[in-house]
XYZ file of C-alpha atoms in Angstrom:
594
model
C -40.617 10.106 -34.481
C -39.904 13.410 -32.989
C -37.856 13.338 -30.621
C -37.528 17.308 -30.118
C -40.994 17.138 -29.062
C -40.364 14.436 -25.956
C -40.063 16.116 -22.928
C -40.031 16.090 -19.105
C -40.157 19.111 -16.395
C -39.905 22.841 -16.499
C -38.564 25.221 -19.329
C -37.166 28.780 -19.065
C -33.699 27.092 -17.904
C -30.888 29.605 -17.616
C -28.553 28.173 -20.587
C -24.684 28.923 -19.598
C -23.518 27.482 -22.885
C -21.949 30.526 -25.111
C -23.331 32.587 -27.026
C -21.078 31.593 -29.673
C -21.220 27.730 -29.423
C -25.109 27.806 -29.338
C -24.601 29.823 -32.795
C -22.219 26.937 -34.461
C -25.064 24.224 -33.101
C -27.699 25.959 -34.689
C -25.488 26.123 -37.718
C -25.214 22.557 -37.983
C -28.991 21.835 -37.340
C -29.577 24.125 -40.174
C -27.233 22.413 -42.402
C -28.970 18.862 -41.636
C -32.025 20.645 -42.761
C -31.071 22.341 -45.726
C -28.492 19.991 -46.790
C -29.573 16.517 -45.883
C -32.854 16.933 -46.651
C -34.685 16.817 -43.555
C -37.213 19.239 -42.035
C -36.397 19.398 -38.178
C -32.696 18.911 -36.184
C -32.430 18.701 -32.926
C -29.586 18.783 -30.248
C -29.634 18.289 -26.588
C -27.181 18.385 -24.144
C -26.672 16.055 -21.393
C -26.905 17.928 -17.937
C -27.473 15.856 -14.705
C -29.534 12.597 -15.551
C -31.562 14.670 -18.123
C -30.858 15.715 -21.652
C -31.660 19.357 -22.062
C -32.984 20.516 -25.594
C -30.593 23.575 -26.764
C -31.581 23.853 -30.953
C -34.664 22.541 -32.555
C -35.627 23.786 -36.131
C -38.860 22.511 -35.932
C -40.327 23.322 -32.303
C -37.754 26.141 -31.126
C -40.706 26.760 -28.576
C -39.800 23.177 -26.704
C -36.012 25.104 -26.052
C -35.137 23.853 -22.395
C -37.518 20.706 -21.896
C -35.498 18.040 -20.578
C -35.787 14.108 -21.282
C -34.332 11.514 -18.882
C -30.624 10.463 -20.731
C -31.974 6.590 -19.373
C -35.017 6.791 -21.770
C -32.301 7.893 -24.480
C -30.250 5.152 -23.344
C -32.821 2.565 -23.437
C -34.139 3.394 -27.091
C -30.813 3.382 -28.549
C -30.261 -0.305 -27.260
C -33.130 -1.305 -29.775
C -31.077 0.519 -32.807
C -29.793 -0.435 -35.943
C -26.186 0.474 -35.901
C -25.884 3.029 -38.911
C -22.036 4.184 -37.810
C -22.447 7.584 -35.820
C -26.493 6.894 -36.694
C -28.532 5.026 -34.677
C -31.757 4.253 -36.281
C -35.088 2.840 -34.183
C -37.530 1.636 -36.321
C -40.767 2.413 -35.648
C -42.081 -1.269 -35.105
C -39.585 -2.156 -32.881
C -39.369 1.203 -30.203
C -41.076 1.488 -26.799
C -43.279 4.400 -26.712
C -45.184 3.417 -23.730
C -43.258 6.119 -21.224
C -40.221 8.492 -21.316
C -42.161 11.364 -22.170
C -42.200 10.527 -25.814
C -44.935 12.387 -27.752
C -46.594 9.808 -30.444
C -48.169 11.967 -33.201
C -51.394 11.252 -34.539
C -50.655 10.931 -38.638
C -51.674 8.774 -41.676
C -49.011 5.858 -42.074
C -47.858 5.009 -45.888
C -47.957 1.464 -46.883
C -44.602 1.481 -48.336
C -41.874 -0.320 -46.543
C -38.931 2.004 -47.138
C -41.295 5.396 -46.335
C -40.299 7.084 -43.027
C -42.911 6.421 -39.977
C -43.337 9.382 -38.152
C -42.343 6.833 -34.550
C -39.313 6.238 -36.644
C -36.559 7.598 -34.531
C -32.943 8.788 -36.181
C -30.459 9.877 -33.924
C -26.605 10.589 -33.102
C -25.750 9.759 -29.811
C -22.300 12.243 -28.867
C -20.362 10.429 -26.551
C -17.320 11.730 -24.838
C -13.686 10.557 -24.819
C -14.512 8.131 -21.695
C -17.885 6.956 -23.241
C -20.101 8.584 -21.688
C -23.166 10.304 -23.310
C -22.914 13.837 -23.617
C -25.386 14.906 -25.913
C -27.707 13.719 -28.919
C -28.385 14.752 -32.474
C -31.700 13.729 -33.440
C -33.363 14.292 -37.047
C -36.905 13.812 -38.249
C -39.330 14.467 -40.953
C -37.266 13.789 -44.727
C -38.630 15.581 -47.518
C -39.074 12.989 -49.344
C -41.073 10.812 -46.861
C -38.719 8.092 -47.182
C -35.947 6.575 -44.900
C -32.265 7.698 -46.070
C -30.247 5.529 -48.205
C -26.522 5.010 -48.017
C -25.367 8.351 -49.603
C -27.964 10.330 -47.453
C -26.716 8.376 -44.160
C -22.932 9.640 -45.305
C -24.113 12.991 -45.633
C -25.604 12.930 -42.052
C -22.796 11.143 -40.724
C -20.064 14.485 -41.323
C -22.990 16.607 -39.803
C -23.147 13.977 -36.711
C -19.697 14.066 -36.024
C -19.428 18.385 -36.278
C -22.316 18.216 -33.765
C -20.384 15.989 -31.687
C -17.306 17.784 -31.676
C -19.503 21.171 -30.993
C -21.212 19.738 -28.172
C -18.591 18.027 -26.350
C -16.709 21.815 -26.721
C -19.891 23.170 -25.320
C -19.976 20.833 -22.117
C -16.493 20.741 -21.784
C -16.455 24.496 -21.263
C -19.388 24.679 -19.238
C -17.996 22.697 -17.073
C -14.800 24.177 -17.278
C -16.733 27.771 -16.485
C -18.667 26.008 -13.442
C -15.464 24.706 -11.923
C -14.073 27.793 -12.197
C -17.208 29.889 -10.741
C -17.471 27.230 -7.797
C -13.716 27.679 -6.817
C -14.209 31.589 -6.573
C -17.211 30.509 -4.222
C -14.756 28.414 -1.964
C -12.328 30.976 -1.639
C -14.837 33.601 -1.079
C -16.166 31.325 1.487
C -13.006 31.017 3.105
C -11.820 34.892 2.710
C -15.153 35.709 4.321
C -15.326 33.621 7.469
C -11.423 33.087 8.278
C -11.627 36.258 10.491
C -15.044 35.062 12.252
C -14.404 34.553 15.309
C -18.188 33.761 16.925
C -20.158 31.398 15.194
C -22.728 33.858 14.868
C -20.906 35.843 12.567
C -19.625 32.625 10.884
C -22.787 31.647 9.514
C -24.010 34.902 8.691
C -21.371 35.630 6.741
C -21.322 32.063 4.977
C -25.104 32.353 4.852
C -24.890 35.230 2.239
C -21.950 33.702 -0.145
C -23.661 30.332 -0.495
C -26.729 31.835 -1.472
C -24.729 33.596 -4.211
C -22.429 31.508 -5.402
C -25.104 28.600 -5.509
C -28.050 30.196 -6.872
C -29.527 29.136 -4.137
C -32.937 31.168 -2.562
C -32.921 29.584 0.945
C -30.261 28.249 3.344
C -30.243 26.400 6.528
C -27.062 25.768 8.393
C -27.222 24.240 11.887
C -23.995 23.268 14.103
C -23.322 20.934 17.010
C -21.493 21.696 20.292
C -18.650 19.631 21.518
C -21.567 17.565 23.762
C -23.503 16.586 20.503
C -26.152 19.398 21.208
C -27.478 21.594 18.766
C -25.448 24.745 18.539
C -25.520 27.953 16.599
C -27.898 28.176 13.721
C -29.459 29.924 10.932
C -33.008 28.873 10.037
C -35.264 31.088 7.843
C -37.983 32.124 9.303
C -41.149 30.544 7.456
C -39.026 27.333 8.410
C -39.069 27.885 11.831
C -42.505 26.804 12.826
C -43.247 24.425 10.173
C -39.826 22.248 10.539
C -41.063 18.926 11.871
C -38.920 17.657 14.944
C -38.623 14.079 13.002
C -36.723 16.252 10.099
C -34.705 17.763 12.893
C -33.773 14.584 14.009
C -33.065 13.100 10.876
C -30.764 15.990 9.912
C -28.442 15.559 12.446
C -28.313 12.054 11.762
C -28.071 12.754 8.367
C -25.072 15.074 8.920
C -22.564 12.302 11.030
C -23.727 9.519 7.874
C -22.968 11.610 5.047
C -19.615 13.298 6.806
C -18.641 9.460 7.123
C -19.269 8.576 4.093
C -17.575 12.073 2.624
C -20.919 12.784 0.243
C -23.918 15.147 0.049
C -27.416 14.293 -0.420
C -29.735 15.790 -2.612
C -33.830 15.172 -2.299
C -36.529 16.734 -4.878
C -39.543 15.270 -6.879
C -37.234 14.407 -9.460
C -34.557 12.611 -7.717
C -34.636 9.583 -6.079
C -34.722 8.586 -2.534
C -31.386 8.623 -1.122
C -30.034 5.796 0.711
C -29.786 6.613 4.309
C -33.311 8.270 3.870
C -36.497 7.030 4.443
C -39.278 6.969 1.967
C -41.725 8.542 4.375
C -39.156 11.434 5.579
C -38.514 11.780 1.564
C -42.099 12.374 0.728
C -42.144 14.804 3.891
C -39.539 16.859 2.899
C -40.677 17.453 -0.756
C -44.069 17.789 0.427
C -42.388 21.066 3.119
C -40.100 21.955 0.198
C -43.553 22.204 -2.155
C -45.066 24.171 0.822
C -42.519 26.787 0.660
C -41.680 27.315 -2.928
C -39.118 25.187 -3.205
C -38.319 22.746 -5.890
C -35.313 20.926 -4.457
C -32.146 20.920 -2.030
C -28.567 19.738 -1.489
C -27.431 18.646 2.210
C -24.244 18.954 3.042
C -22.250 17.743 6.008
C -19.774 20.230 8.136
C -17.019 18.746 9.618
C -12.958 18.659 10.396
C -10.747 15.571 10.909
C -13.522 12.846 12.238
C -15.920 15.010 14.155
C -19.046 16.240 12.117
C -19.971 19.631 13.443
C -23.017 20.028 11.888
C -24.899 20.668 8.474
C -25.665 23.075 4.991
C -29.161 22.777 3.306
C -29.043 24.805 0.152
C -32.633 25.409 -1.169
C -33.519 25.988 -5.162
C -37.209 26.908 -6.088
C -36.437 26.307 -10.060
C -37.211 22.537 -10.997
C -34.835 22.661 -13.704
C -31.982 23.634 -12.159
C -30.620 20.191 -10.840
C -27.527 20.142 -8.614
C -24.356 19.531 -10.739
C -21.675 17.413 -9.771
C -19.197 20.134 -9.891
C -21.675 22.062 -7.613
C -21.827 19.193 -4.725
C -18.273 18.561 -5.106
C -17.324 22.351 -4.306
C -19.998 21.929 -1.551
C -18.435 19.448 0.254
C -15.229 20.919 0.126
C -16.876 24.171 1.870
C -18.336 21.839 4.155
C -14.784 20.985 4.859
C -13.877 24.840 4.855
C -16.846 25.881 7.450
C -16.341 22.830 8.995
C -12.955 23.919 10.479
C -14.035 27.985 10.690
C -16.699 26.559 12.813
C -14.333 24.766 15.090
C -11.995 27.569 15.580
C -14.748 29.676 16.393
C -16.172 26.693 18.619
C -12.658 26.895 20.051
C -12.423 30.984 20.483
C -15.858 30.937 22.223
C -15.246 28.099 24.578
C -11.742 29.896 25.511
C -13.429 32.887 25.356
C -16.029 32.174 28.317
C -12.846 30.343 30.311
C -11.335 33.388 30.358
C -14.433 35.363 31.317
C -15.017 32.492 34.096
C -11.730 33.000 35.359
C -11.836 36.709 35.468
C -14.585 36.531 37.464
C -12.932 34.471 39.843
C -10.036 36.394 39.980
C -12.214 39.472 41.012
C -14.110 36.920 43.700
C -10.543 36.170 44.983
C -9.420 39.682 45.247
C -12.357 40.755 47.273
C -12.771 37.884 49.081
C -8.865 38.529 50.089
C -9.571 42.242 50.879
C -12.693 41.088 52.770
C -10.694 38.315 54.904
C -7.171 40.675 55.793
C -9.763 43.830 56.828
C -11.588 41.196 59.024
C -8.361 39.528 60.261
C -6.664 42.948 60.684
C -8.801 44.459 63.479
C -9.162 41.499 65.865
C -5.255 41.358 65.732
C -5.206 45.102 66.196
C -6.655 44.462 69.633
C -4.219 41.361 70.438
C -1.367 43.899 69.867
C -3.162 46.582 72.133
C -3.520 44.054 75.095
C -0.276 42.465 74.332
C 1.466 46.160 74.873
C -0.728 46.928 77.731
C 0.623 43.718 79.563
C 4.016 44.239 78.589
C 3.834 47.669 80.284
C 2.265 46.715 83.450
C 4.602 47.461 86.586
C 3.194 44.118 87.906
C 4.991 40.918 87.548
C 4.157 38.077 85.494
C 4.246 34.856 86.345
C 6.227 32.571 84.224
C 3.812 30.517 82.904
C 1.930 33.132 81.828
C 4.918 34.653 80.220
C 5.252 31.352 77.886
C 1.612 32.518 76.710
C 1.921 36.113 76.500
C 5.281 34.970 74.327
C 3.181 32.572 72.081
C 0.478 34.835 71.051
C 2.964 37.310 69.978
C 4.909 34.829 68.182
C 1.199 33.601 66.449
C 0.267 37.426 66.085
C 3.521 38.346 64.457
C 2.964 35.204 61.756
C -0.729 36.345 61.144
C 0.157 39.833 60.278
C 2.945 38.406 58.030
C 0.312 36.144 55.852
C -2.306 39.753 56.269
C 0.322 41.667 54.667
C 1.186 39.138 51.710
C -2.543 38.949 51.271
C -2.806 42.244 50.621
C 0.446 42.728 48.679
C -0.581 39.745 46.625
C -4.196 41.580 45.498
C -2.321 44.506 45.088
C -0.069 43.259 42.418
C -2.344 40.886 40.978
C -4.634 43.820 40.144
C -3.706 44.033 36.053
C -5.843 47.441 35.691
C -3.708 49.207 38.045
C -1.026 50.903 35.851
C 2.512 50.995 37.356
C 3.943 53.939 38.551
C 7.937 53.119 37.868
C 11.308 55.099 38.273
C 14.823 53.846 38.045
C 15.282 51.507 41.018
C 18.858 50.645 42.069
C 19.394 46.941 42.517
C 22.249 46.810 44.382
C 20.745 49.374 46.698
C 18.031 46.516 47.324
C 20.023 43.850 47.630
C 22.644 45.210 50.568
C 19.184 46.134 52.490
C 17.947 42.787 52.280
C 21.086 41.535 53.364
C 21.045 43.788 56.358
C 17.756 42.780 56.873
C 18.724 38.803 57.414
C 22.019 39.396 58.604
C 21.362 38.070 62.302
C 19.377 35.121 60.553
C 22.757 34.140 58.270
C 25.411 34.812 60.788
C 23.810 32.840 63.552
C 23.460 29.607 60.855
C 27.614 30.786 59.879
C 26.302 31.285 56.638
C 28.794 32.191 54.108
C 27.802 34.843 51.984
C 29.392 36.065 48.279
C 28.716 39.174 46.700
C 28.925 39.895 42.705
C 27.806 43.354 43.035
C 28.536 46.133 40.162
C 30.555 49.310 42.231
C 27.879 51.514 40.121
C 24.345 51.702 40.501
C 22.274 48.705 38.226
C 19.136 50.451 37.463
C 15.226 48.430 37.016
C 12.766 50.727 35.921
C 9.517 49.862 38.554
C 8.356 50.366 41.383
C 10.969 50.287 44.134
C 8.019 49.274 46.920
C 7.399 46.277 45.178
C 11.084 45.562 43.658
C 12.306 45.715 47.156
C 9.918 42.713 48.134
C 10.907 40.598 45.575
C 14.550 41.247 46.283
C 13.827 40.913 50.354
C 12.116 37.077 49.156
C 14.600 35.511 46.997
C 17.037 36.773 49.348
C 15.630 35.763 52.554
C 14.640 32.309 51.155
C 18.036 31.581 50.406
C 19.235 32.055 53.659
C 16.110 30.341 55.489
C 16.502 26.999 53.093
C 20.401 26.813 53.284
C 21.637 24.729 56.096
C 24.604 25.679 58.301
C 27.636 26.054 57.445
C 27.247 26.488 53.678
C 26.951 29.319 51.096
C 24.848 31.863 49.725
C 25.232 33.804 46.577
C 24.319 37.105 44.978
C 25.198 38.312 41.681
C 23.182 42.087 39.952
C 24.599 42.764 36.514
C 23.261 43.743 33.130
C 20.964 41.312 30.975
C 21.896 39.794 28.068
C 20.012 42.449 25.963
C 20.824 46.107 26.693
C 17.214 47.081 27.605
C 17.613 44.244 30.355
C 18.699 43.886 34.490
C 19.404 40.604 35.857
C 19.623 39.390 39.703
C 20.334 36.095 40.378
C 20.744 34.448 43.998
C 22.455 30.774 44.473
C 22.467 29.015 47.307
C 23.857 25.610 48.580
C 20.504 24.892 50.124
C 18.315 21.719 50.466
C 17.066 21.966 46.751
C 13.589 22.028 45.272
C 12.012 18.514 43.620
C 11.078 18.766 39.894
C 7.738 17.969 41.063
C 7.170 21.034 43.440
C 8.960 23.268 40.668
C 6.424 22.986 38.657
C 3.930 24.711 41.203
C 6.195 26.652 42.709
C 4.932 30.001 42.117
C 1.364 28.965 43.106
C -0.500 30.516 45.946
C -0.160 28.429 49.202
C 1.813 26.063 48.034
C 4.176 24.495 50.474
C 7.213 22.097 49.446
C 6.393 18.345 49.731
C 10.381 18.385 50.950
C 9.953 17.291 54.993
C 13.141 20.090 55.664
C 11.115 22.823 53.648
C 8.069 22.407 55.573
C 9.678 22.702 58.833
C 10.408 26.203 58.075
C 7.796 28.746 59.139
C 6.302 29.866 55.951
C 2.932 31.406 54.195
C 3.245 29.603 50.911
C 3.099 33.407 49.045
C 6.150 34.679 48.946
C 7.174 33.380 45.471
C 3.948 33.587 44.314
C 4.791 37.803 45.136
C 7.646 37.474 43.380
C 6.434 36.128 40.204
C 3.390 38.213 39.840
C 5.733 41.813 40.494
C 8.267 40.354 38.119
C 5.707 39.892 35.291
C 3.780 42.688 36.070
C 6.966 44.718 35.637
C 7.430 42.886 32.412
C 10.277 40.691 33.430
C 10.787 36.725 33.896
C 11.729 34.621 36.460
C 13.677 31.222 36.359
C 14.541 28.837 38.560
C 17.268 25.715 38.387
C 17.525 23.299 41.321
C 17.683 19.525 42.428
C 17.207 17.995 45.970
C 20.068 18.137 48.047
C 22.261 20.519 45.661
C 20.999 23.902 45.991
C 19.009 26.487 44.092
C 19.565 29.303 41.569
C 16.792 32.242 40.867
C 17.307 34.155 38.269
C 15.202 37.431 37.542
C 15.134 39.256 34.735
C 13.903 42.969 34.895
C 13.353 46.107 32.417
C 16.420 48.399 32.537
C 16.272 51.885 33.350
C 17.686 53.258 30.355
C 15.529 50.991 27.578
C 12.850 52.624 29.450
C 14.064 56.327 29.378
C 14.918 55.485 25.725
C 11.458 54.749 24.728
């Protein structure tokens, strides 16, 4: 039987066997014809589940056609074992299916005559016992089945063919692995810098199409909540893709990611396990409608989380998806999954930043509006108080108490408004600094002068560790003055009678820094309170601290001003053991040298 005439599928496959190996295979086939006394020699190479014809001395126009490897293995089960050669006599072979061509010729009655349906083939196995190809021989010149001598000659050619075919297969597999590795690297290179899902899909789409010789690609992602996310869908599929297929794709993505496998669909493939026959037929019909022959379905994910899927489609029915390609695609599913997770995280963080910026703008506008609305009536209150104070008429004691209460409340509200306006000012990141040299020693003396009455009233011990020479920070004088006043006045306010406060000004650990440190022997701050200490309007949970008047804005202002100047503020404290605030600021000399 002329095994070379059997075929299934299309021709014109893009052969990737190197030309030199094809030439060697052709020489082997020509040797069988010239030396062994046969007219036809055909060599097939295993590609996936098929055996592809690469050499045929009888019908070269059939090169590129395929037969199922299983059909060949089924025939070999019926064969007589002639060493490397396997012989299936015509009366034993199964010629009903598998694509075998049955010639219509006259058959001799001689028992040793060659029958057109006889099959003589040398199966070519690799070291693992896997069928990698075949050397089929047909049409003996003398019309007889080969005797022992001719079999020995044919065995030598079978050995040569085996080595050449295995070399071709191994080389092709190696080259394919190299090509797939390059594709994986290209995917990682082109997508690693992408911080948006849309950019990621666009970059990976082009690389996938080129790297896998595909004609269409559909990439779909899901959000952290499990809803449909960014997607690239070909225009011709946009209107024709049924909802059932979309739902199946989402379910299949999770199934494939859990199983760590890809799924191939096409007319020449079996129905995948998780797919119903109805869905399979629907997908095949859909592929046919857009001129595609097969697809490979690849899950995207990172860790345990499935993040979407890739669907690559090919139009050539004779180009199956190889094991090397599917393994590379599974790796790409991991790489793109990590990139998609990074992009999704970045976009989420970008949205949060945008929301926070909008909230901060709203808060700043609200502070400005509220402060303005409060300032106007307060001005009126102060004006009437001054008028009453200037009147020569006597004021009753009860009225005097009320006026004093109004004055205290007005002063407190004025401080709140001033702090709010200052908080808004130092919180405007777009507002640039106008720095000048600011002497911290002088600011400390000014702050102590402002708190001197309170310190004397509580009989506090105030120790100063100040250098004789000025220590210049680089910043805005008004803002740094507010920082020093706030930390010094807090130390005086929260230190009980008869205890001490110590203020230190010194160069920092680095020559481009200066340090202000304020230590007190006050009531201290709990660890829980320290976590929120610099938040706006935060008041301590310590009853002793709550008893002291305050707006809850002082330390928030201190932190914003220090950070705005490129400095740092640190606190060390424990309940009942006092507190230490250390503020580090850029030194004037470093700013001048830069």
